[in-house]
């Protein structure tokens, strides 16, 4: 008997981060003391002035339908914020607010990609990019990058991957899961390739841009030659510790694309939650002290995580320049019992009671992803458990 479920759903893989999160939650419900290094969300509380804004919005009856693109005042505030804080110029009518950056990315892909179109995705990469491309009946084209180049796509690799069916490139900087940040010169080399292929669009996923440890994260928005084909993605989730508010935005100079995304979002979502929009308005329109405070907290955790990882023999990693993940190569511990990163993640969960993400989910099977978006005492406990478990494999 054939399945009643459509092929566009049966062809999708479940989000591995959510699968692992469910597994450790089930263990916790059974009373097991599990340390989770899985989900990529800040553990900091949303700043009080933002929480006050959402309460005010509730009492001000922001409980009705709003414009598909988002409230005008919110888009104006985000436009000013982008210009002031990031030197990125988008007019309010070039912005669309969505239910998180995830929806903004999916809207863009669905609006651009036809059946058979190819989308270039450098790996390691976030787990949902490829599934969104498959949902649009496109073909993900994975370009494997290497540790020696910081897991960053090289211009020659991009050129080699382009065919007459290529529609889109997805670039993430700072990167999830590696923490790598492209320099301005590295982006410039990629832009020169894109200039030779004027029919290609580019999604620049910059949701971790404010969580960087090198004084800034260069952006593809700095390159005028590709602005008509660039989709800029940002979010309140990581910057302001607001993942549950589900507010992100896309921006583009391409009016045809903006109109298409508005049509799409209007049919299946109407608009992002208005009270969350008002919270984002306060977040982007107010002082940014809270952003720097959280960045300093992540900086301390990064130093601690790297120090503890350095104390484990035979694992290799680069100190992340941004985001809040360590992506160590643990393949030295593969052998008779552990054959790949999925085995390693299962071993650490079952034996050490530590939940990590298998690198296979991101396109690099030698590695695991360890989030450090949690308190320092949890980081210490979890890393000690990982070290002890790995040492047992070598006995």
PDB file of C-alpha atoms in Angstrom, residues 13-302:
ATOM      1  CA  UNK A  13      15.054  14.245   6.998  1.00  0.00           C
ATOM      2  CA  UNK A  14      13.967  15.189  10.521  1.00  0.00           C
ATOM      3  CA  UNK A  15      16.066  17.891  12.197  1.00  0.00           C
ATOM      4  CA  UNK A  16      18.853  15.963  13.907  1.00  0.00           C
ATOM      5  CA  UNK A  17      19.310  18.633  16.571  1.00  0.00           C
ATOM      6  CA  UNK A  18      15.645  18.315  17.552  1.00  0.00           C
ATOM      7  CA  UNK A  19      15.863  14.506  17.474  1.00  0.00           C
ATOM      8  CA  UNK A  20      18.841  14.508  19.833  1.00  0.00           C
ATOM      9  CA  UNK A  21      17.153  17.088  22.053  1.00  0.00           C
ATOM     10  CA  UNK A  22      14.129  14.812  22.328  1.00  0.00           C
ATOM     11  CA  UNK A  23      16.323  11.847  23.270  1.00  0.00           C
ATOM     12  CA  UNK A  24      18.071  13.633  26.113  1.00  0.00           C
ATOM     13  CA  UNK A  25      14.755  15.050  27.354  1.00  0.00           C
ATOM     14  CA  UNK A  26      13.356  11.517  27.501  1.00  0.00           C
ATOM     15  CA  UNK A  27      16.393  10.420  29.530  1.00  0.00           C
ATOM     16  CA  UNK A  28      15.973  13.356  31.904  1.00  0.00           C
ATOM     17  CA  UNK A  29      12.319  12.461  32.411  1.00  0.00           C
ATOM     18  CA  UNK A  30      13.538   9.036  33.548  1.00  0.00           C
ATOM     19  CA  UNK A  31      15.753  10.694  36.155  1.00  0.00           C
ATOM     20  CA  UNK A  32      19.066  10.469  34.280  1.00  0.00           C
ATOM     21  CA  UNK A  33      21.441  13.402  34.839  1.00  0.00           C
ATOM     22  CA  UNK A  34      22.141  14.381  31.221  1.00  0.00           C
ATOM     23  CA  UNK A  35      24.276  17.327  30.136  1.00  0.00           C
ATOM     24  CA  UNK A  36      23.066  18.733  26.839  1.00  0.00           C
ATOM     25  CA  UNK A  37      25.453  20.417  24.406  1.00  0.00           C
ATOM     26  CA  UNK A  38      22.934  20.210  21.542  1.00  0.00           C
ATOM     27  CA  UNK A  39      20.509  23.033  20.833  1.00  0.00           C
ATOM     28  CA  UNK A  40      21.892  26.281  19.499  1.00  0.00           C
ATOM     29  CA  UNK A  41      20.173  28.871  21.644  1.00  0.00           C
ATOM     30  CA  UNK A  42      21.461  31.329  24.240  1.00  0.00           C
ATOM     31  CA  UNK A  43      20.692  30.308  27.805  1.00  0.00           C
ATOM     32  CA  UNK A  44      20.624  33.956  28.907  1.00  0.00           C
ATOM     33  CA  UNK A  45      17.255  35.381  29.876  1.00  0.00           C
ATOM     34  CA  UNK A  46      15.712  37.820  27.444  1.00  0.00           C
ATOM     35  CA  UNK A  47      16.658  41.308  28.719  1.00  0.00           C
ATOM     36  CA  UNK A  48      14.013  42.848  30.964  1.00  0.00           C
ATOM     37  CA  UNK A  49      13.317  45.881  28.796  1.00  0.00           C
ATOM     38  CA  UNK A  50      12.396  43.540  25.936  1.00  0.00           C
ATOM     39  CA  UNK A  51      10.148  41.450  28.174  1.00  0.00           C
ATOM     40  CA  UNK A  52       8.485  44.652  29.365  1.00  0.00           C
ATOM     41  CA  UNK A  53       7.845  45.595  25.730  1.00  0.00           C
ATOM     42  CA  UNK A  54       6.017  42.377  24.965  1.00  0.00           C
ATOM     43  CA  UNK A  55       3.867  42.775  28.085  1.00  0.00           C
ATOM     44  CA  UNK A  56       3.033  46.332  27.017  1.00  0.00           C
ATOM     45  CA  UNK A  57       2.155  45.086  23.539  1.00  0.00           C
ATOM     46  CA  UNK A  58      -0.238  42.513  24.996  1.00  0.00           C
ATOM     47  CA  UNK A  59      -2.001  45.158  27.084  1.00  0.00           C
ATOM     48  CA  UNK A  60      -2.057  47.494  24.081  1.00  0.00           C
ATOM     49  CA  UNK A  61      -4.072  44.875  22.199  1.00  0.00           C
ATOM     50  CA  UNK A  62      -1.553  43.908  19.537  1.00  0.00           C
ATOM     51  CA  UNK A  63      -3.709  40.831  19.075  1.00  0.00           C
ATOM     52  CA  UNK A  64      -5.030  41.227  15.540  1.00  0.00           C
ATOM     53  CA  UNK A  65      -3.734  40.514  12.056  1.00  0.00           C
ATOM     54  CA  UNK A  66      -0.947  42.734  10.825  1.00  0.00           C
ATOM     55  CA  UNK A  67       0.703  43.509   7.490  1.00  0.00           C
ATOM     56  CA  UNK A  68       2.330  40.480   5.860  1.00  0.00           C
ATOM     57  CA  UNK A  69       5.723  42.214   5.757  1.00  0.00           C
ATOM     58  CA  UNK A  70       5.511  43.283   9.387  1.00  0.00           C
ATOM     59  CA  UNK A  71       4.402  46.413  11.202  1.00  0.00           C
ATOM     60  CA  UNK A  72       5.693  49.551   9.483  1.00  0.00           C
ATOM     61  CA  UNK A  73       7.149  50.981  12.701  1.00  0.00           C
ATOM     62  CA  UNK A  74       9.053  47.758  13.370  1.00  0.00           C
ATOM     63  CA  UNK A  75      10.507  47.618   9.857  1.00  0.00           C
ATOM     64  CA  UNK A  76      11.519  51.268  10.142  1.00  0.00           C
ATOM     65  CA  UNK A  77      13.250  50.549  13.446  1.00  0.00           C
ATOM     66  CA  UNK A  78      15.093  47.518  12.051  1.00  0.00           C
ATOM     67  CA  UNK A  79      16.121  49.556   9.004  1.00  0.00           C
ATOM     68  CA  UNK A  80      17.653  52.225  11.286  1.00  0.00           C
ATOM     69  CA  UNK A  81      19.247  49.550  13.477  1.00  0.00           C
ATOM     70  CA  UNK A  82      20.914  47.824  10.538  1.00  0.00           C
ATOM     71  CA  UNK A  83      22.337  51.108   9.299  1.00  0.00           C
ATOM     72  CA  UNK A  84      23.524  52.335  12.698  1.00  0.00           C
ATOM     73  CA  UNK A  85      24.859  49.108  14.203  1.00  0.00           C
ATOM     74  CA  UNK A  86      25.952  47.152  11.115  1.00  0.00           C
ATOM     75  CA  UNK A  87      26.312  49.786   8.361  1.00  0.00           C
ATOM     76  CA  UNK A  88      23.829  47.811   6.247  1.00  0.00           C
ATOM     77  CA  UNK A  89      21.376  49.884   4.227  1.00  0.00           C
ATOM     78  CA  UNK A  90      17.911  48.450   3.582  1.00  0.00           C
ATOM     79  CA  UNK A  91      14.740  50.513   3.344  1.00  0.00           C
ATOM     80  CA  UNK A  92      11.683  49.366   5.335  1.00  0.00           C
ATOM     81  CA  UNK A  93       9.973  48.192   2.125  1.00  0.00           C
ATOM     82  CA  UNK A  94      12.974  45.942   1.423  1.00  0.00           C
ATOM     83  CA  UNK A  95      12.417  44.045   4.704  1.00  0.00           C
ATOM     84  CA  UNK A  96      10.048  41.191   5.560  1.00  0.00           C
ATOM     85  CA  UNK A  97       9.571  39.959   9.133  1.00  0.00           C
ATOM     86  CA  UNK A  98       8.912  36.236   9.478  1.00  0.00           C
ATOM     87  CA  UNK A  99       8.506  33.568  12.138  1.00  0.00           C
ATOM     88  CA  UNK A 100      12.233  33.334  12.788  1.00  0.00           C
ATOM     89  CA  UNK A 101      15.139  33.424  10.343  1.00  0.00           C
ATOM     90  CA  UNK A 102      14.293  29.835   9.461  1.00  0.00           C
ATOM     91  CA  UNK A 103      11.074  30.926   7.767  1.00  0.00           C
ATOM     92  CA  UNK A 104      12.861  33.820   6.053  1.00  0.00           C
ATOM     93  CA  UNK A 105      15.357  31.396   4.534  1.00  0.00           C
ATOM     94  CA  UNK A 106      12.641  28.940   3.535  1.00  0.00           C
ATOM     95  CA  UNK A 107      10.551  31.720   1.974  1.00  0.00           C
ATOM     96  CA  UNK A 108      13.540  32.787  -0.118  1.00  0.00           C
ATOM     97  CA  UNK A 109      14.286  29.271  -1.313  1.00  0.00           C
ATOM     98  CA  UNK A 110      10.662  28.497  -2.150  1.00  0.00           C
ATOM     99  CA  UNK A 111      10.333  31.784  -4.028  1.00  0.00           C
ATOM    100  CA  UNK A 112      13.471  31.202  -6.134  1.00  0.00           C
ATOM    101  CA  UNK A 113      14.003  27.491  -6.690  1.00  0.00           C
ATOM    102  CA  UNK A 114      12.203  25.402  -9.290  1.00  0.00           C
ATOM    103  CA  UNK A 115      12.288  21.646  -9.767  1.00  0.00           C
ATOM    104  CA  UNK A 116      15.765  20.645 -10.916  1.00  0.00           C
ATOM    105  CA  UNK A 117      17.460  23.902  -9.918  1.00  0.00           C
ATOM    106  CA  UNK A 118      20.728  23.440  -8.042  1.00  0.00           C
ATOM    107  CA  UNK A 119      21.627  25.143  -4.780  1.00  0.00           C
ATOM    108  CA  UNK A 120      25.262  25.220  -3.681  1.00  0.00           C
ATOM    109  CA  UNK A 121      25.727  24.586   0.040  1.00  0.00           C
ATOM    110  CA  UNK A 122      29.265  24.553   1.491  1.00  0.00           C
ATOM    111  CA  UNK A 123      29.683  21.955   4.219  1.00  0.00           C
ATOM    112  CA  UNK A 124      29.825  21.769   7.188  1.00  0.00           C
ATOM    113  CA  UNK A 125      26.458  23.521   7.196  1.00  0.00           C
ATOM    114  CA  UNK A 126      23.295  23.992   9.208  1.00  0.00           C
ATOM    115  CA  UNK A 127      21.062  20.950   8.970  1.00  0.00           C
ATOM    116  CA  UNK A 128      17.953  22.628   7.516  1.00  0.00           C
ATOM    117  CA  UNK A 129      19.362  24.230   4.362  1.00  0.00           C
ATOM    118  CA  UNK A 130      19.330  21.051   2.303  1.00  0.00           C
ATOM    119  CA  UNK A 131      15.879  19.997   3.484  1.00  0.00           C
ATOM    120  CA  UNK A 132      14.423  23.366   2.507  1.00  0.00           C
ATOM    121  CA  UNK A 133      15.960  22.974  -0.951  1.00  0.00           C
ATOM    122  CA  UNK A 134      14.444  19.500  -1.241  1.00  0.00           C
ATOM    123  CA  UNK A 135      11.081  20.904  -0.145  1.00  0.00           C
ATOM    124  CA  UNK A 136      11.316  23.279  -3.113  1.00  0.00           C
ATOM    125  CA  UNK A 137      12.135  20.246  -5.334  1.00  0.00           C
ATOM    126  CA  UNK A 138      15.603  21.629  -5.950  1.00  0.00           C
ATOM    127  CA  UNK A 139      18.893  19.738  -5.769  1.00  0.00           C
ATOM    128  CA  UNK A 140      21.331  20.480  -2.940  1.00  0.00           C
ATOM    129  CA  UNK A 141      24.923  20.557  -4.235  1.00  0.00           C
ATOM    130  CA  UNK A 142      27.238  20.074  -1.291  1.00  0.00           C
ATOM    131  CA  UNK A 143      30.771  21.451  -1.549  1.00  0.00           C
ATOM    132  CA  UNK A 144      32.957  19.895   1.110  1.00  0.00           C
ATOM    133  CA  UNK A 145      35.346  22.380   2.701  1.00  0.00           C
ATOM    134  CA  UNK A 146      38.328  21.426   4.850  1.00  0.00           C
ATOM    135  CA  UNK A 147      39.756  22.253   8.248  1.00  0.00           C
ATOM    136  CA  UNK A 148      42.939  23.640   6.687  1.00  0.00           C
ATOM    137  CA  UNK A 149      40.956  26.554   5.183  1.00  0.00           C
ATOM    138  CA  UNK A 150      38.844  27.053   8.316  1.00  0.00           C
ATOM    139  CA  UNK A 151      35.974  25.165   6.677  1.00  0.00           C
ATOM    140  CA  UNK A 152      35.418  28.163   4.395  1.00  0.00           C
ATOM    141  CA  UNK A 153      34.397  27.917   0.751  1.00  0.00           C
ATOM    142  CA  UNK A 154      37.199  28.823  -1.639  1.00  0.00           C
ATOM    143  CA  UNK A 155      36.618  30.741  -4.877  1.00  0.00           C
ATOM    144  CA  UNK A 156      37.875  27.849  -7.008  1.00  0.00           C
ATOM    145  CA  UNK A 157      35.577  25.411  -5.233  1.00  0.00           C
ATOM    146  CA  UNK A 158      32.610  27.685  -5.889  1.00  0.00           C
ATOM    147  CA  UNK A 159      33.512  28.074  -9.564  1.00  0.00           C
ATOM    148  CA  UNK A 160      33.853  24.313 -10.012  1.00  0.00           C
ATOM    149  CA  UNK A 161      30.428  23.677  -8.461  1.00  0.00           C
ATOM    150  CA  UNK A 162      28.499  26.072 -10.711  1.00  0.00           C
ATOM    151  CA  UNK A 163      26.551  24.610 -13.637  1.00  0.00           C
ATOM    152  CA  UNK A 164      23.904  25.947 -15.981  1.00  0.00           C
ATOM    153  CA  UNK A 165      21.311  24.724 -13.439  1.00  0.00           C
ATOM    154  CA  UNK A 166      22.762  26.623 -10.461  1.00  0.00           C
ATOM    155  CA  UNK A 167      20.219  29.051  -9.008  1.00  0.00           C
ATOM    156  CA  UNK A 168      21.467  29.850  -5.546  1.00  0.00           C
ATOM    157  CA  UNK A 169      24.396  29.832  -3.111  1.00  0.00           C
ATOM    158  CA  UNK A 170      23.782  29.672   0.651  1.00  0.00           C
ATOM    159  CA  UNK A 171      26.546  31.126   2.796  1.00  0.00           C
ATOM    160  CA  UNK A 172      26.555  31.320   6.598  1.00  0.00           C
ATOM    161  CA  UNK A 173      29.037  33.544   8.449  1.00  0.00           C
ATOM    162  CA  UNK A 174      29.644  33.238  11.363  1.00  0.00           C
ATOM    163  CA  UNK A 175      29.096  29.610  10.580  1.00  0.00           C
ATOM    164  CA  UNK A 176      26.993  26.996  12.301  1.00  0.00           C
ATOM    165  CA  UNK A 177      28.544  24.538  13.208  1.00  0.00           C
ATOM    166  CA  UNK A 178      32.190  25.603  12.799  1.00  0.00           C
ATOM    167  CA  UNK A 179      32.216  29.148  14.156  1.00  0.00           C
ATOM    168  CA  UNK A 180      34.274  30.284  11.155  1.00  0.00           C
ATOM    169  CA  UNK A 181      33.951  33.861   9.878  1.00  0.00           C
ATOM    170  CA  UNK A 182      34.782  34.862   6.333  1.00  0.00           C
ATOM    171  CA  UNK A 183      37.140  37.819   6.061  1.00  0.00           C
ATOM    172  CA  UNK A 184      36.317  40.723   3.746  1.00  0.00           C
ATOM    173  CA  UNK A 185      38.991  39.538   1.299  1.00  0.00           C
ATOM    174  CA  UNK A 186      37.625  35.977   1.304  1.00  0.00           C
ATOM    175  CA  UNK A 187      34.129  37.279   0.599  1.00  0.00           C
ATOM    176  CA  UNK A 188      35.554  39.472  -2.143  1.00  0.00           C
ATOM    177  CA  UNK A 189      37.061  36.439  -3.887  1.00  0.00           C
ATOM    178  CA  UNK A 190      33.680  34.691  -3.824  1.00  0.00           C
ATOM    179  CA  UNK A 191      31.967  37.833  -5.119  1.00  0.00           C
ATOM    180  CA  UNK A 192      34.306  37.905  -8.115  1.00  0.00           C
ATOM    181  CA  UNK A 193      33.102  34.432  -9.015  1.00  0.00           C
ATOM    182  CA  UNK A 194      29.481  35.489  -8.572  1.00  0.00           C
ATOM    183  CA  UNK A 195      30.030  38.461 -10.844  1.00  0.00           C
ATOM    184  CA  UNK A 196      30.840  36.018 -13.647  1.00  0.00           C
ATOM    185  CA  UNK A 197      27.510  34.233 -13.073  1.00  0.00           C
ATOM    186  CA  UNK A 198      24.859  36.972 -13.046  1.00  0.00           C
ATOM    187  CA  UNK A 199      21.886  34.603 -12.817  1.00  0.00           C
ATOM    188  CA  UNK A 200      22.864  33.226  -9.416  1.00  0.00           C
ATOM    189  CA  UNK A 201      21.306  34.461  -6.186  1.00  0.00           C
ATOM    190  CA  UNK A 202      22.973  34.348  -2.762  1.00  0.00           C
ATOM    191  CA  UNK A 203      21.500  33.874   0.695  1.00  0.00           C
ATOM    192  CA  UNK A 204      23.767  35.404   3.337  1.00  0.00           C
ATOM    193  CA  UNK A 205      22.770  33.925   6.704  1.00  0.00           C
ATOM    194  CA  UNK A 206      24.198  36.289   9.319  1.00  0.00           C
ATOM    195  CA  UNK A 207      22.158  35.415  12.407  1.00  0.00           C
ATOM    196  CA  UNK A 208      25.306  34.948  14.522  1.00  0.00           C
ATOM    197  CA  UNK A 209      26.996  38.177  13.379  1.00  0.00           C
ATOM    198  CA  UNK A 210      26.780  39.861  16.789  1.00  0.00           C
ATOM    199  CA  UNK A 211      28.243  36.810  18.533  1.00  0.00           C
ATOM    200  CA  UNK A 212      31.795  37.187  17.282  1.00  0.00           C
ATOM    201  CA  UNK A 213      35.147  37.230  19.025  1.00  0.00           C
ATOM    202  CA  UNK A 214      37.301  39.015  16.451  1.00  0.00           C
ATOM    203  CA  UNK A 215      35.805  42.507  16.498  1.00  0.00           C
ATOM    204  CA  UNK A 216      33.241  42.063  13.742  1.00  0.00           C
ATOM    205  CA  UNK A 217      31.901  39.867  10.970  1.00  0.00           C
ATOM    206  CA  UNK A 218      32.269  41.168   7.383  1.00  0.00           C
ATOM    207  CA  UNK A 219      29.111  40.918   5.282  1.00  0.00           C
ATOM    208  CA  UNK A 220      28.239  40.278   1.658  1.00  0.00           C
ATOM    209  CA  UNK A 221      26.063  43.383   1.903  1.00  0.00           C
ATOM    210  CA  UNK A 222      29.312  45.382   1.518  1.00  0.00           C
ATOM    211  CA  UNK A 223      29.620  44.381  -2.170  1.00  0.00           C
ATOM    212  CA  UNK A 224      27.545  46.587  -4.455  1.00  0.00           C
ATOM    213  CA  UNK A 225      27.888  44.381  -7.541  1.00  0.00           C
ATOM    214  CA  UNK A 226      25.665  41.587  -6.160  1.00  0.00           C
ATOM    215  CA  UNK A 227      23.037  43.566  -4.246  1.00  0.00           C
ATOM    216  CA  UNK A 228      20.282  42.820  -6.739  1.00  0.00           C
ATOM    217  CA  UNK A 229      20.750  39.084  -6.134  1.00  0.00           C
ATOM    218  CA  UNK A 230      21.540  39.059  -2.417  1.00  0.00           C
ATOM    219  CA  UNK A 231      19.147  37.921   0.309  1.00  0.00           C
ATOM    220  CA  UNK A 232      20.276  39.075   3.746  1.00  0.00           C
ATOM    221  CA  UNK A 233      19.047  37.030   6.722  1.00  0.00           C
ATOM    222  CA  UNK A 234      19.054  38.162  10.351  1.00  0.00           C
ATOM    223  CA  UNK A 235      17.192  37.379  13.549  1.00  0.00           C
ATOM    224  CA  UNK A 236      16.485  38.494  17.098  1.00  0.00           C
ATOM    225  CA  UNK A 237      16.902  34.942  18.393  1.00  0.00           C
ATOM    226  CA  UNK A 238      20.669  34.764  18.935  1.00  0.00           C
ATOM    227  CA  UNK A 239      21.459  38.453  19.345  1.00  0.00           C
ATOM    228  CA  UNK A 240      18.909  39.200  22.067  1.00  0.00           C
ATOM    229  CA  UNK A 241      18.302  35.720  23.540  1.00  0.00           C
ATOM    230  CA  UNK A 242      14.819  35.621  21.982  1.00  0.00           C
ATOM    231  CA  UNK A 243      14.628  32.227  20.193  1.00  0.00           C
ATOM    232  CA  UNK A 244      11.132  31.457  21.460  1.00  0.00           C
ATOM    233  CA  UNK A 245       9.759  34.785  20.250  1.00  0.00           C
ATOM    234  CA  UNK A 246      10.277  33.531  16.660  1.00  0.00           C
ATOM    235  CA  UNK A 247      11.209  36.767  14.940  1.00  0.00           C
ATOM    236  CA  UNK A 248      13.620  36.968  12.029  1.00  0.00           C
ATOM    237  CA  UNK A 249      13.846  38.988   8.857  1.00  0.00           C
ATOM    238  CA  UNK A 250      15.028  38.893   5.304  1.00  0.00           C
ATOM    239  CA  UNK A 251      16.083  41.897   3.253  1.00  0.00           C
ATOM    240  CA  UNK A 252      16.676  42.298  -0.447  1.00  0.00           C
ATOM    241  CA  UNK A 253      17.063  45.051  -3.035  1.00  0.00           C
ATOM    242  CA  UNK A 254      15.238  42.812  -5.521  1.00  0.00           C
ATOM    243  CA  UNK A 255      11.613  43.994  -5.539  1.00  0.00           C
ATOM    244  CA  UNK A 256      10.415  41.016  -7.570  1.00  0.00           C
ATOM    245  CA  UNK A 257      11.787  38.656  -4.936  1.00  0.00           C
ATOM    246  CA  UNK A 258      10.340  40.684  -2.053  1.00  0.00           C
ATOM    247  CA  UNK A 259       6.922  40.652  -3.731  1.00  0.00           C
ATOM    248  CA  UNK A 260       7.142  36.899  -4.293  1.00  0.00           C
ATOM    249  CA  UNK A 261       8.022  36.256  -0.648  1.00  0.00           C
ATOM    250  CA  UNK A 262       5.143  38.460   0.461  1.00  0.00           C
ATOM    251  CA  UNK A 263       2.756  36.455  -1.712  1.00  0.00           C
ATOM    252  CA  UNK A 264       4.097  33.199  -0.309  1.00  0.00           C
ATOM    253  CA  UNK A 265       4.059  34.270   3.331  1.00  0.00           C
ATOM    254  CA  UNK A 266       0.626  35.816   2.943  1.00  0.00           C
ATOM    255  CA  UNK A 267      -0.823  32.504   1.833  1.00  0.00           C
ATOM    256  CA  UNK A 268       0.482  30.279   4.609  1.00  0.00           C
ATOM    257  CA  UNK A 269       1.369  32.492   7.560  1.00  0.00           C
ATOM    258  CA  UNK A 270      -0.255  35.937   7.184  1.00  0.00           C
ATOM    259  CA  UNK A 271       2.239  37.673   9.479  1.00  0.00           C
ATOM    260  CA  UNK A 272       4.695  37.160  12.307  1.00  0.00           C
ATOM    261  CA  UNK A 273       3.276  37.472  15.837  1.00  0.00           C
ATOM    262  CA  UNK A 274       2.626  41.165  16.517  1.00  0.00           C
ATOM    263  CA  UNK A 275       3.622  41.153  20.182  1.00  0.00           C
ATOM    264  CA  UNK A 276       6.903  39.505  19.233  1.00  0.00           C
ATOM    265  CA  UNK A 277       7.377  42.151  16.552  1.00  0.00           C
ATOM    266  CA  UNK A 278       6.975  44.864  19.180  1.00  0.00           C
ATOM    267  CA  UNK A 279       9.552  43.107  21.362  1.00  0.00           C
ATOM    268  CA  UNK A 280      11.974  43.059  18.426  1.00  0.00           C
ATOM    269  CA  UNK A 281      11.261  46.762  17.845  1.00  0.00           C
ATOM    270  CA  UNK A 282      12.354  47.520  21.388  1.00  0.00           C
ATOM    271  CA  UNK A 283      15.369  45.220  21.095  1.00  0.00           C
ATOM    272  CA  UNK A 284      16.658  46.805  17.888  1.00  0.00           C
ATOM    273  CA  UNK A 285      15.626  50.343  18.773  1.00  0.00           C
ATOM    274  CA  UNK A 286      17.107  50.513  22.246  1.00  0.00           C
ATOM    275  CA  UNK A 287      20.573  50.494  23.754  1.00  0.00           C
ATOM    276  CA  UNK A 288      22.706  47.545  22.738  1.00  0.00           C
ATOM    277  CA  UNK A 289      24.483  47.057  26.079  1.00  0.00           C
ATOM    278  CA  UNK A 290      22.771  43.701  26.573  1.00  0.00           C
ATOM    279  CA  UNK A 291      24.228  42.400  23.309  1.00  0.00           C
ATOM    280  CA  UNK A 292      27.769  43.211  24.399  1.00  0.00           C
ATOM    281  CA  UNK A 293      27.145  41.755  27.856  1.00  0.00           C
ATOM    282  CA  UNK A 294      26.053  38.433  26.347  1.00  0.00           C
ATOM    283  CA  UNK A 295      28.937  38.463  23.877  1.00  0.00           C
ATOM    284  CA  UNK A 296      31.375  38.841  26.771  1.00  0.00           C
ATOM    285  CA  UNK A 297      29.689  35.929  28.504  1.00  0.00           C
ATOM    286  CA  UNK A 298      30.042  33.762  25.404  1.00  0.00           C
ATOM    287  CA  UNK A 299      33.689  34.837  25.105  1.00  0.00           C
ATOM    288  CA  UNK A 300      34.438  33.506  28.598  1.00  0.00           C
ATOM    289  CA  UNK A 301      32.647  30.264  27.805  1.00  0.00           C
ATOM    290  CA  UNK A 302      34.556  29.896  24.542  1.00  0.00           C
TER     291      UNK A 302
END
